Amino acid sequence: MPSSPLLQVQDSAATAVPAIRVQGVHKAFGNFQALRGLDLEVRQGEFFALLGPNGAGKTTLINLLAGLTRPDRGVLQILGHDVRSDYKQARRAVGIVPQELVFDPFFTVGETLRLQCGYFGIRPDPAWIGELLENLQLSDKADTNMRALSGGMKRRVLVAQALVHRPAVLVLDEPTAGVDVELRQTLWKFIRRLNAEGQTILLTTHYLEEAQSLCERVAMMKAGRVVALDRTSQLLADHSRPSLTLRLPSGDQPPGDLAGRATLLADGRWRLPLVNFADTEQVLAHCREAGLVVQDLEVGAPDLEEVFVAIMQRSGQ
Amino acid sequence: MNLRGFSTLLRKELLRFWKVSFQTLLAPLVSTLLYLLVFAQVMSGRAEIYPGVSYREFLVPGLAMMAMLQNSFSNTSSSMIQSKVTGNIVFILLTPLSPLEIFAAYVLAAVARGAAVGTCVWLVSLWFFPRWPAHPVELLLFVLAGNLLAAVLGLIAGIWAEKFDQLAAFQNFLIVPLTFLAGVFYSIHSLPPFWRDLSRFNPFLYMIDGFRHGFFGLSDVAPAESLLIVGASAFALSCVALVLLSRGWRLRH
Ligand SMILES: Nc1ncnc2c1ncn2[C@@H]1O[C@H](COP(=O)(O)OP(=O)(O)OP(=O)(O)O)[C@@H](O)[C@H]1O
Ligand SMILES: [Mg+2]
C-alpha cells in the first residue's frame, strides 16, 4: 500500500527541522569570550565538519549542545528541541564523544555501555551493543575493566558509549586522536555506514584530510566565530588550486612567463599553481619547447589544508 | 519520570561501593569494633548512664550511628568528587536524567551503604550485648533520617569541592567534630551548661540520641522532637542540594 499523503507531509516536515541549530550563541569564561555570536545549522543526515585551530571554541560549542556548559545567550537546538527548556528530548537525540579520554575505572566495557544506555531510560539491547563492539573491534574487551584498556581502545569505547542509546545525531570531538591508522579506517567505515543509514554526524578534527574525504559540508571557526561555511567541494574550488611540482636540471628556471608563477621549494623543486588539471599539458609543452628535461613531476590535488590556511590568514585579525 | 534512568544510576552507585566492599563495608565495621573494644576496656569502671545499661552497651548505638553517618556521607561525597576530578561526571550530565533523579539515586545508594554498615555493626554487637531493640520502627526511622541527612550533606560537599583536599577539610572540620560532639561517648547531661546548650544546635546529636532511644527506650531528648529536627534538617538540605543540581552549580559551567 502506498504511504498516505499525511505521512509524506510529516516526513518532509521532519527533514526540514535541522539536526543542529545554533543561533547567536555567546559564551564567556570569566572575562574571556570563547564564543562570540555563533551561527550554525547542520541538516538531518549530513556529515558535517567543524574545523578550527586550538582554542577556536569547537569543544565549547559541543559542550553547550550536550548541556555540559550553559550559554550566556543564543539559541541551541537539537532536532528542534531546545537544549535547556527541552533538555530531555534534546539529550536523547544526541550522542557525544568527548575530546577528553574520560572513563569510570570501576566498570568493565560491557558494564559501562549497559549503564550508559540505562541512563537514557532505554533497556540495553545486547544485539546492538554486540554490533557496536564488533564494529569498533572491542568484542574481546567486553569484560575488561576500563582501566586496563589502551588509550585508543578507551577512545573507541567513548564512541560506543555515545551510540548506545541510538541517537539521531552523533557528535565526535576529535575521535581519531591517538587511534592507529588501521582502526581509524575501521572507525570511519563504521561511521560512514551509520551516516548512509541516516545518522547525522558532526565531526571536529585536526586531520583535515579526514574532513575532506568524509564531510559534505565544512564550517571553519576562529576565535569563537564561524569564518567560513560551505560545501567542501565549494571551499576547495574557491580557495585551492591543483598544482604541479617539477624538478628541472639544476640551475634551470621554468621557461618564459611560467617563471613568474612558480615558487622554488626548499628541496630545489618548482611549484606551479594550475588553473585546472588540463593546464598540466600546457606547462609540460612549454618546458619541451624550451628544451628543459623534466626530471621529476608531481600533480597536487586541491586540499582542505590549503583552504584552511588561506581562510585562517584571511580572517587573521 | 525516567524510572529506568534513575534505577540504572542507583545500581551504578550501589555497584560502586559493592565492588570495593572491603573498604566500604568491612573497614568501617572493623574500625567501629575497635572503638568499641578499646573504649569498653578503658571505661569499663564507669557508672551506668541509664539505669540497666552499662557504659559499654551505651556506646553501641552511638558508635553504630557514627559509622553509618560517616559512610553515607563519604559515599555521596567521594562518588561525586571522583567523577568530577576524573571527568566521568559528563556521562551523567549529558543524559536526560533530571536533577531529582540524580539526587535520589546518589542519596539512596548512600543510605543503603550507611544502613548496611549499621546493620553489620549491630549484628556483631549482638554477640557482646544480646538485646532486642526497644522500639524497632523508631530505630529504623532514625537510621533512614540520619543517613539521609548525612548523604545529602555529602552530596552537597561533593558538588562544592573541586579537589580531594577540600573534601577532606569538609570532613575533618565539620563532619568529624559534629559526630564526636554529638554524644557518642557521653550523655549531654554530663556536660557543663555552656557545652550542653551549644550541643543542642548539632543535628547529629538528635540522630544519635533518637537512635539510642530506639535501642534502649531511654534518651536525653524526646524522640519525636529528635525525629522532627533530623527530618526537617534533612529536608532543608535536600532542597539546597536540588537547587544546586538544577542550577548546575559547579557541575555545568
Ligand atoms: N572551563 C573553561 N574555563 C575557562 N576557559 C575555557 C574553559 N573551557 C574553554 N575555555 C577557553 O575557551 C577557548 C575555546 O576552547 P575550546 O576547548 O572550545 O577550543 P577547541 O576549539 O575545542 O580547541 P582544541 O582544538 O584545542 O580542542 C579556549 O581559549 C579555552 O582556553
Ligand atoms: Mg576541543
Coordinates of C-alpha atoms and ligand atoms in Angstrom, one line a residue:
Chain A
M1 CA 0.0 0.0 0.0
P2 CA 1.4 3.4 -0.9
S3 CA 2.1 5.7 2.1
S4 CA -0.6 8.1 2.9
P5 CA -0.2 11.8 1.9
L6 CA -0.4 12.8 5.6
L7 CA 2.7 10.7 6.4
Q8 CA 4.6 12.2 3.5
V9 CA 3.8 15.7 4.8
Q10 CA 5.1 14.7 8.2
D11 CA 8.2 13.2 6.7
S12 CA 9.1 16.3 4.8
A13 CA 8.3 18.4 7.8
A14 CA 10.6 16.3 9.8
T15 CA 13.6 16.6 7.5
A16 CA 13.1 20.4 7.4
V17 CA 13.9 20.5 11.1
P18 CA 17.7 21.0 11.3
A19 CA 19.6 18.3 13.2
I20 CA 21.5 21.1 15.0
R21 CA 20.6 24.7 15.1
V22 CA 22.9 27.3 16.7
Q23 CA 21.9 30.9 16.6
G24 CA 23.7 33.9 18.0
V25 CA 25.4 31.9 20.8
H26 CA 27.7 33.8 23.1
K27 CA 29.7 32.2 25.9
A28 CA 32.3 33.7 28.2
F29 CA 34.5 32.1 30.8
G30 CA 35.2 34.9 33.2
N31 CA 36.5 37.8 31.0
F32 CA 37.3 35.6 28.1
Q33 CA 34.8 35.4 25.3
A34 CA 35.0 31.8 24.0
L35 CA 32.1 32.1 21.6
R36 CA 31.1 35.4 20.1
G37 CA 27.8 35.2 18.2
L38 CA 28.0 31.8 16.7
D39 CA 25.5 30.7 14.0
L40 CA 25.4 27.2 12.5
E41 CA 23.0 24.8 11.1
V42 CA 23.5 21.1 10.4
R43 CA 20.9 19.3 8.4
Q44 CA 19.5 15.9 9.1
G45 CA 21.5 13.2 7.6
E46 CA 24.5 15.4 7.0
F47 CA 28.2 14.5 7.6
F48 CA 29.4 17.9 8.8
A49 CA 32.9 19.0 9.8
L50 CA 33.6 21.7 12.3
L51 CA 37.2 22.8 11.9
G52 CA 39.3 25.4 13.6
P53 CA 42.7 25.9 15.4
N54 CA 43.2 25.1 19.0
G55 CA 41.1 27.3 21.2
A56 CA 38.7 28.3 18.4
G57 CA 35.7 27.2 20.6
K58 CA 34.8 23.8 19.0
T59 CA 34.6 21.9 22.2
T60 CA 32.9 24.8 23.9
L61 CA 30.1 24.6 21.3
I62 CA 29.8 20.8 21.7
N63 CA 29.6 21.2 25.5
L64 CA 26.8 23.7 25.0
L65 CA 25.0 21.2 22.8
A66 CA 25.4 18.5 25.3
G67 CA 24.2 20.7 28.2
L68 CA 27.6 20.4 29.9
T69 CA 28.0 24.1 29.7
R70 CA 25.4 26.9 29.6
P71 CA 25.3 29.7 27.1
D72 CA 25.2 33.3 28.0
R73 CA 22.8 33.9 25.2
G74 CA 21.6 32.5 21.9
V75 CA 19.6 29.5 20.7
L76 CA 20.8 25.9 20.7
Q77 CA 18.5 23.2 19.4
I78 CA 18.9 19.5 18.6
L79 CA 16.2 18.3 16.2
G80 CA 14.1 21.3 17.2
H81 CA 14.5 20.7 20.9
D82 CA 16.0 23.5 22.9
V83 CA 18.9 22.2 24.9
R84 CA 17.8 24.0 28.1
S85 CA 14.0 24.2 28.1
D86 CA 13.5 20.8 26.4
Y87 CA 16.7 19.2 27.6
K88 CA 15.4 15.7 28.0
Q89 CA 14.4 15.3 24.3
A90 CA 17.5 17.2 23.2
R91 CA 19.8 14.9 25.1
R92 CA 18.0 11.8 23.9
A93 CA 18.6 12.9 20.3
V94 CA 22.3 13.4 20.6
G95 CA 25.3 11.2 21.4
I96 CA 28.6 12.9 22.3
V97 CA 32.1 11.6 22.1
P98 CA 34.0 13.9 24.3
Q99 CA 37.5 15.1 23.4
E100 CA 39.0 14.1 26.8
L101 CA 39.6 10.4 27.4
V102 CA 37.3 10.0 30.4
F103 CA 36.1 6.7 31.9
D104 CA 34.9 5.2 35.1
P105 CA 37.6 2.9 36.4
F106 CA 35.0 0.9 38.5
F107 CA 33.5 -0.8 35.5
T108 CA 34.2 -3.0 32.5
V109 CA 33.5 -2.1 28.9
G110 CA 30.2 -4.0 28.9
E111 CA 29.0 -2.6 32.2
T112 CA 29.9 0.9 31.0
L113 CA 27.8 0.6 27.9
R114 CA 24.8 -1.0 29.7
L115 CA 24.8 1.7 32.3
Q116 CA 25.1 4.5 29.8
C117 CA 22.1 3.1 27.9
G118 CA 20.1 2.8 31.0
Y119 CA 20.6 6.4 32.0
F120 CA 18.7 7.3 28.8
G121 CA 15.8 5.2 30.0
I122 CA 16.4 2.5 27.4
R123 CA 16.8 -1.2 28.1
P124 CA 20.2 -2.2 26.9
D125 CA 19.9 -4.2 23.6
P126 CA 22.6 -6.9 23.6
A127 CA 22.4 -7.2 19.8
W128 CA 23.1 -3.5 19.3
I129 CA 25.9 -3.5 22.0
G130 CA 27.4 -6.5 20.3
E131 CA 27.3 -4.8 17.0
L132 CA 28.9 -1.7 18.4
L133 CA 31.7 -3.7 20.0
E134 CA 32.3 -5.7 16.9
N135 CA 32.4 -2.7 14.6
L136 CA 34.8 -0.9 16.9
Q137 CA 36.8 -4.1 17.3
L138 CA 36.2 -4.3 21.0
S139 CA 34.4 -7.6 21.1
D140 CA 37.2 -9.4 23.1
K141 CA 37.3 -6.5 25.6
A142 CA 33.6 -6.6 26.7
D143 CA 34.6 -8.0 30.1
T144 CA 37.8 -6.0 30.5
N145 CA 38.0 -3.2 33.1
M146 CA 38.2 0.3 31.6
R147 CA 41.4 0.9 33.4
A148 CA 43.1 -2.0 31.5
L149 CA 42.4 -0.6 28.0
S150 CA 44.9 1.3 25.9
G151 CA 44.2 5.0 25.0
G152 CA 43.0 4.1 21.6
M153 CA 40.7 1.4 23.0
K154 CA 39.2 3.9 25.5
R155 CA 38.6 6.3 22.7
R156 CA 36.6 3.6 20.8
V157 CA 34.6 2.8 24.0
L158 CA 33.7 6.5 24.1
V159 CA 32.3 6.2 20.5
A160 CA 30.3 3.1 21.5
Q161 CA 29.0 4.9 24.6
A162 CA 27.8 7.8 22.5
L163 CA 25.9 5.5 20.2
V164 CA 24.5 3.1 22.7
H165 CA 21.2 4.9 23.0
R166 CA 20.8 5.2 19.3
P167 CA 20.8 9.0 19.0
A168 CA 19.8 10.6 15.7
V169 CA 22.8 13.0 15.9
L170 CA 26.3 11.9 16.7
V171 CA 28.9 14.5 17.7
L172 CA 32.5 13.4 17.5
D173 CA 35.1 15.7 19.2
E174 CA 38.4 14.6 17.7
P175 CA 37.6 10.9 17.7
T176 CA 40.7 9.8 16.0
A177 CA 43.3 11.4 18.2
G178 CA 45.5 8.6 19.3
V179 CA 43.9 5.9 17.3
D180 CA 46.1 4.0 15.0
V181 CA 45.8 4.0 11.2
E182 CA 44.1 0.7 10.8
L183 CA 41.5 1.4 13.4
R184 CA 40.9 4.9 12.2
Q185 CA 39.9 3.3 8.9
T186 CA 37.6 0.8 10.5
L187 CA 36.1 3.6 12.6
W188 CA 35.4 5.7 9.5
K189 CA 34.0 2.7 7.7
F190 CA 31.5 2.2 10.5
I191 CA 30.7 5.9 10.9
R192 CA 30.2 6.2 7.2
R193 CA 27.8 3.3 7.2
L194 CA 25.8 4.9 10.0
N195 CA 25.7 8.1 8.0
A196 CA 24.5 6.2 5.0
E197 CA 21.7 4.8 7.2
G198 CA 20.6 8.4 8.0
Q199 CA 22.6 9.2 11.1
T200 CA 23.6 12.9 11.3
I201 CA 27.3 13.4 12.2
L202 CA 29.1 16.4 13.4
L203 CA 32.9 15.9 13.5
T204 CA 35.7 18.0 14.7
T205 CA 39.2 17.0 13.8
H206 CA 42.6 18.4 13.2
Y207 CA 43.2 15.8 10.4
L208 CA 41.9 17.9 7.6
E209 CA 42.2 15.1 5.0
E210 CA 39.6 13.2 7.1
A211 CA 37.2 16.1 7.0
Q212 CA 37.8 16.5 3.2
S213 CA 37.1 12.9 2.4
L214 CA 34.2 12.4 4.8
C215 CA 32.2 15.5 5.1
E216 CA 29.8 17.1 2.7
R217 CA 29.9 20.5 4.4
V218 CA 32.5 22.2 6.5
A219 CA 32.4 25.1 8.9
M220 CA 35.6 26.8 10.0
M221 CA 35.8 28.5 13.3
K222 CA 38.2 31.0 14.6
A223 CA 38.2 32.8 17.9
G224 CA 34.6 31.9 18.7
R225 CA 33.1 32.8 15.3
V226 CA 32.3 30.9 12.1
V227 CA 34.6 32.3 9.5
A228 CA 33.7 30.0 6.6
L229 CA 30.8 27.6 6.0
D230 CA 30.2 25.9 2.7
R231 CA 30.1 22.6 0.8
T232 CA 33.5 21.0 1.0
S233 CA 33.7 21.0 -2.8
Q234 CA 32.9 24.7 -3.0
L235 CA 35.5 25.6 -0.4
L236 CA 38.1 23.6 -2.4
A237 CA 37.1 25.2 -5.6
D238 CA 37.2 28.7 -4.1
H239 CA 40.4 28.5 -2.2
S240 CA 42.6 25.7 -3.5
R241 CA 44.1 25.1 -6.9
P242 CA 45.7 22.0 -8.3
S243 CA 49.4 22.4 -8.6
L244 CA 52.3 20.9 -10.4
T245 CA 55.7 20.3 -8.8
L246 CA 58.6 19.9 -11.1
R247 CA 62.3 19.1 -10.8
L248 CA 64.3 20.8 -13.5
P249 CA 68.0 20.3 -14.3
S250 CA 69.9 22.3 -11.6
G251 CA 70.2 25.9 -12.3
D252 CA 67.4 26.0 -14.9
Q253 CA 64.3 28.1 -14.3
P254 CA 60.8 27.4 -15.6
P255 CA 60.5 28.9 -19.1
G256 CA 59.0 32.2 -20.1
D257 CA 56.1 33.5 -18.2
L258 CA 55.9 30.4 -16.1
A259 CA 58.8 31.6 -14.1
G260 CA 56.7 34.4 -12.6
R261 CA 54.0 32.0 -11.4
A262 CA 56.4 29.4 -10.0
T263 CA 57.9 29.2 -6.5
L264 CA 61.1 27.5 -5.7
L265 CA 60.7 24.9 -2.9
A266 CA 63.3 24.2 -0.3
D267 CA 64.2 20.9 -1.9
G268 CA 65.0 22.6 -5.2
R269 CA 61.8 21.8 -7.0
W270 CA 59.4 24.3 -8.6
R271 CA 55.8 24.6 -7.7
L272 CA 53.4 25.9 -10.2
P273 CA 49.7 26.6 -9.4
L274 CA 47.4 25.4 -12.1
V275 CA 44.1 26.7 -13.3
N276 CA 42.9 23.2 -13.7
F277 CA 44.3 19.8 -14.4
A278 CA 44.3 20.3 -18.1
D279 CA 46.8 23.1 -17.5
T280 CA 49.4 20.4 -16.9
E281 CA 49.7 19.7 -20.6
Q282 CA 50.5 23.3 -21.4
V283 CA 53.2 23.6 -18.7
L284 CA 54.9 20.5 -20.0
A285 CA 54.6 21.7 -23.6
H286 CA 56.4 25.0 -22.6
C287 CA 59.2 23.0 -20.9
R288 CA 59.6 20.8 -24.0
E289 CA 59.8 23.9 -26.3
A290 CA 62.4 25.4 -24.1
G291 CA 64.4 22.1 -24.2
L292 CA 64.1 21.5 -20.5
V293 CA 64.1 17.9 -19.3
V294 CA 61.6 17.4 -16.5
Q295 CA 63.3 15.1 -14.1
D296 CA 60.5 14.6 -11.6
L297 CA 56.9 15.5 -11.6
E298 CA 54.0 15.5 -9.1
V299 CA 50.5 16.7 -9.5
G300 CA 48.9 18.1 -6.4
A301 CA 45.1 17.9 -5.9
P302 CA 43.4 20.8 -4.1
D303 CA 43.3 20.1 -0.4
L304 CA 41.4 21.4 2.6
E305 CA 44.6 22.2 4.4
E306 CA 45.3 24.8 1.9
V307 CA 41.8 26.2 2.2
F308 CA 42.1 26.2 5.9
V309 CA 45.4 28.1 5.9
A310 CA 44.0 30.6 3.4
I311 CA 40.8 31.2 5.4
M312 CA 42.6 31.5 8.7
Q313 CA 45.0 34.0 7.3
R314 CA 42.3 36.0 5.6
S315 CA 40.3 36.2 8.8
G316 CA 43.6 36.9 10.6
Q317 CA 43.0 40.0 12.7
Chain B
M1 CA 9.9 10.3 35.2
N2 CA 12.8 8.4 33.7
L3 CA 12.4 5.4 36.1
R4 CA 14.9 3.2 34.3
G5 CA 17.4 6.0 34.2
F6 CA 17.0 6.5 37.9
S7 CA 17.3 2.9 38.7
T8 CA 20.3 2.5 36.5
L9 CA 22.1 5.3 38.3
L10 CA 21.1 3.8 41.6
R11 CA 22.5 0.5 40.5
K12 CA 25.7 2.1 39.4
E13 CA 26.1 3.9 42.7
L14 CA 25.4 0.6 44.6
L15 CA 27.9 -1.3 42.5
R16 CA 30.5 1.4 43.0
F17 CA 30.7 0.6 46.7
W18 CA 29.8 -3.0 46.5
K19 CA 32.7 -3.7 44.2
V20 CA 35.1 -2.4 46.8
S21 CA 33.1 -3.6 49.8
F22 CA 36.4 -4.5 51.6
Q23 CA 37.0 -0.8 52.1
T24 CA 33.4 0.4 52.1
L25 CA 31.7 -2.1 54.4
L26 CA 34.3 -4.3 56.1
A27 CA 36.8 -1.5 57.0
P28 CA 34.2 0.7 58.8
L29 CA 32.9 -2.4 60.6
V30 CA 36.4 -3.3 61.9
S31 CA 37.2 0.3 63.0
T32 CA 33.9 0.5 64.9
L33 CA 34.5 -2.7 66.6
L34 CA 38.0 -1.5 67.6
Y35 CA 36.5 1.6 69.1
L36 CA 34.0 -0.5 71.0
L37 CA 36.7 -2.8 72.3
V38 CA 39.1 -0.1 73.3
F39 CA 36.6 2.2 74.9
A40 CA 34.8 -0.6 76.6
Q41 CA 38.1 -1.7 78.1
V42 CA 39.3 1.7 79.2
M43 CA 35.9 2.9 80.5
S44 CA 34.8 -0.4 82.0
G45 CA 34.7 1.0 85.5
R46 CA 32.3 3.9 84.6
A47 CA 29.0 4.3 86.1
E48 CA 25.8 3.4 84.2
I49 CA 24.4 6.4 82.2
Y50 CA 20.9 4.9 82.0
P51 CA 19.7 2.5 84.6
G52 CA 20.2 -1.0 83.4
V53 CA 22.5 0.0 80.6
S54 CA 26.2 -0.4 81.2
Y55 CA 28.5 2.2 79.8
R56 CA 29.9 -0.3 77.3
E57 CA 26.5 -1.0 75.9
F58 CA 25.6 2.7 75.9
L59 CA 28.4 3.1 73.4
V60 CA 27.0 0.7 70.8
P61 CA 24.2 2.7 69.2
G62 CA 26.3 5.9 69.2
L63 CA 29.2 4.2 67.5
A64 CA 26.9 2.4 65.1
M65 CA 25.2 5.7 64.2
M66 CA 28.6 7.4 63.8
A67 CA 29.8 4.7 61.4
M68 CA 26.6 5.0 59.4
L69 CA 26.8 8.8 59.1
Q70 CA 30.4 8.7 58.1
N71 CA 29.8 6.1 55.5
S72 CA 26.7 7.6 53.9
F73 CA 28.5 11.0 53.8
S74 CA 31.5 9.5 52.2
N75 CA 29.6 7.5 49.7
T76 CA 27.9 10.5 48.0
S77 CA 30.8 12.9 48.5
S78 CA 33.5 10.6 47.2
S79 CA 31.5 9.4 44.3
M80 CA 30.8 13.0 43.3
I81 CA 34.3 14.3 43.7
Q82 CA 35.8 11.3 41.9
S83 CA 33.5 11.7 39.0
K84 CA 34.3 15.4 38.9
V85 CA 38.0 15.1 39.2
T86 CA 38.3 12.2 36.6
G87 CA 35.8 13.9 34.4
N88 CA 33.4 10.9 34.0
I89 CA 30.6 13.0 35.6
V90 CA 29.9 14.1 32.0
F91 CA 28.4 10.6 31.3
I92 CA 25.7 11.5 33.8
L93 CA 25.4 15.2 33.0
L94 CA 24.7 14.5 29.3
T95 CA 21.8 12.2 29.9
P96 CA 18.2 13.2 30.2
L97 CA 18.3 12.4 34.0
S98 CA 16.6 15.2 35.9
P99 CA 18.1 16.8 39.0
L100 CA 15.6 14.9 41.2
E101 CA 16.5 11.6 39.6
I102 CA 20.2 12.2 40.0
F103 CA 19.7 13.4 43.6
A104 CA 17.5 10.4 44.5
A105 CA 19.9 7.8 43.1
Y106 CA 23.0 9.2 44.7
V107 CA 21.3 9.6 48.1
L108 CA 19.5 6.3 48.2
A109 CA 22.7 4.4 47.4
A110 CA 24.5 6.2 50.2
V111 CA 21.7 5.5 52.6
A112 CA 21.9 1.8 51.6
R113 CA 25.6 1.8 52.4
G114 CA 25.1 3.5 55.7
A115 CA 22.4 1.1 56.7
A116 CA 24.4 -1.9 55.6
V117 CA 27.3 -0.7 57.8
G118 CA 25.0 -0.1 60.7
T119 CA 23.4 -3.5 60.4
C120 CA 26.7 -5.2 60.4
V121 CA 27.8 -3.3 63.5
W122 CA 24.6 -4.2 65.2
L123 CA 24.8 -7.9 64.3
V124 CA 28.3 -8.2 65.6
S125 CA 27.4 -6.2 68.8
L126 CA 24.6 -8.7 69.5
W127 CA 27.3 -11.2 70.3
F128 CA 28.5 -9.0 73.1
F129 CA 25.2 -7.5 74.2
P130 CA 22.3 -9.6 73.3
R131 CA 19.4 -7.2 73.4
W132 CA 16.4 -6.7 71.1
P133 CA 15.8 -3.0 70.3
A134 CA 13.1 -1.4 72.5
H135 CA 11.4 0.4 69.5
P136 CA 12.5 -1.2 66.2
V137 CA 10.3 1.0 64.0
E138 CA 11.6 4.2 65.6
L139 CA 15.1 2.8 65.3
L140 CA 14.6 2.3 61.6
L141 CA 13.2 5.8 61.1
F142 CA 16.3 7.3 62.7
V143 CA 18.5 5.1 60.5
L144 CA 16.7 6.4 57.5
A145 CA 16.6 10.1 58.5
G146 CA 20.1 10.2 59.9
N147 CA 21.7 8.5 56.8
L148 CA 19.6 10.7 54.5
L149 CA 20.9 13.8 56.2
A150 CA 24.5 12.7 56.0
A151 CA 24.1 11.5 52.4
V152 CA 22.7 14.8 51.3
L153 CA 25.4 16.7 53.2
G154 CA 27.9 14.5 51.4
L155 CA 26.3 15.3 48.0
I156 CA 26.5 19.0 48.7
A157 CA 30.1 18.7 49.8
G158 CA 31.0 16.7 46.7
I159 CA 29.3 19.2 44.4
W160 CA 31.0 22.1 46.2
A161 CA 34.5 20.6 46.4
E162 CA 36.8 20.9 43.4
K163 CA 39.7 18.9 44.9
F164 CA 40.0 16.0 47.2
D165 CA 41.7 18.1 49.9
Q166 CA 38.7 20.4 50.1
L167 CA 36.5 17.5 50.7
A168 CA 38.9 16.2 53.4
A169 CA 38.7 19.6 55.1
F170 CA 34.9 19.5 55.0
Q171 CA 35.0 16.0 56.6
N172 CA 37.7 16.8 59.2
F173 CA 36.5 20.2 60.2
L174 CA 32.7 19.7 60.1
I175 CA 31.6 16.1 59.9
V176 CA 34.1 14.5 62.4
P177 CA 33.7 17.2 65.1
L178 CA 29.9 17.2 64.7
T179 CA 29.7 13.4 65.2
F180 CA 32.2 13.3 68.0
L181 CA 30.4 16.1 69.8
A182 CA 27.1 14.5 69.3
G183 CA 27.1 12.4 72.4
V184 CA 28.5 9.2 71.1
F185 CA 30.6 8.8 74.2
Y186 CA 28.6 10.6 76.8
S187 CA 25.1 11.9 77.7
I188 CA 24.8 15.6 77.2
H189 CA 23.5 15.8 80.7
S190 CA 27.1 15.2 81.9
L191 CA 28.3 18.3 80.1
P192 CA 28.8 21.8 81.6
P193 CA 25.8 24.0 80.8
F194 CA 27.5 26.1 78.0
W195 CA 28.5 23.0 76.1
R196 CA 25.2 21.4 76.7
D197 CA 23.4 24.4 75.2
L198 CA 25.8 24.5 72.3
S199 CA 25.3 20.8 71.6
R200 CA 21.6 21.5 71.0
F201 CA 22.5 23.1 67.7
N202 CA 24.1 20.0 66.5
P203 CA 21.7 17.9 64.4
F204 CA 23.9 14.9 64.7
L205 CA 23.1 14.9 68.4
Y206 CA 19.5 14.2 67.7
M207 CA 20.2 11.3 65.4
I208 CA 22.3 9.6 67.9
D209 CA 20.1 10.4 70.8
G210 CA 17.0 9.3 69.0
F211 CA 18.6 6.2 67.6
R212 CA 19.7 5.3 71.2
H213 CA 16.1 5.7 72.3
G214 CA 15.1 3.1 69.6
F215 CA 17.6 0.7 71.3
F216 CA 17.1 1.3 75.0
G217 CA 13.8 3.3 75.2
L218 CA 15.8 5.9 77.1
S219 CA 17.2 9.2 75.8
D220 CA 18.2 12.8 76.6
V221 CA 15.7 14.4 74.2
A222 CA 12.2 13.3 73.4
P223 CA 12.4 11.0 70.4
A224 CA 9.6 12.8 68.5
E225 CA 11.4 16.1 68.9
S226 CA 14.6 14.5 67.7
L227 CA 13.0 12.9 64.7
L228 CA 11.4 16.2 63.7
I229 CA 14.7 18.1 64.0
V230 CA 16.6 15.5 62.0
G231 CA 13.8 15.1 59.4
A232 CA 13.5 18.9 59.0
S233 CA 17.2 19.3 58.6
A234 CA 17.4 16.5 56.0
F235 CA 14.5 18.1 54.1
A236 CA 16.1 21.6 54.1
L237 CA 19.4 20.2 53.0
S238 CA 17.7 18.2 50.3
C239 CA 16.1 21.3 48.9
V240 CA 19.5 23.0 48.9
A241 CA 21.0 20.0 47.0
L242 CA 18.2 20.0 44.5
V243 CA 18.6 23.7 43.8
L244 CA 22.3 23.2 43.3
L245 CA 21.7 20.3 40.9
S246 CA 19.1 22.2 39.0
R247 CA 21.3 25.2 38.6
G248 CA 24.2 23.0 37.6
W249 CA 26.4 24.8 40.2
R250 CA 30.0 23.7 39.8
L251 CA 28.8 21.0 37.5
R252 CA 27.7 22.7 34.3
H253 CA 30.0 25.6 33.8
Ligands
LIG1 N1 36.1 25.9 31.5 C1 36.8 26.9 30.9 N2 37.3 27.9 31.7 C2 38.0 28.9 31.1 N3 38.3 28.9 29.8 C3 37.8 27.9 29.0 C4 37.1 26.8 29.5 N4 36.8 26.0 28.5 C5 37.3 26.5 27.4 N5 38.0 27.7 27.7 C6 38.6 28.5 26.7 O1 37.8 28.7 25.6 C7 38.5 28.7 24.4 C8 37.9 27.7 23.5 O2 38.2 26.4 24.0 P1 37.7 25.1 23.3 O3 38.1 23.9 24.1 O4 36.3 25.2 22.9 O5 38.7 25.1 22.0 P2 38.7 24.0 20.8 O6 38.3 24.7 19.6 O7 38.0 22.8 21.1 O8 40.3 23.7 20.8 P3 41.1 22.3 20.5 O9 41.2 22.1 19.1 O10 42.4 22.6 21.2 O11 40.3 21.2 21.2 C9 40.0 28.4 24.8 O12 40.7 29.6 24.8 C10 39.9 27.9 26.2 O13 41.0 28.3 26.9
MG2 MG 38.4 20.9 21.5

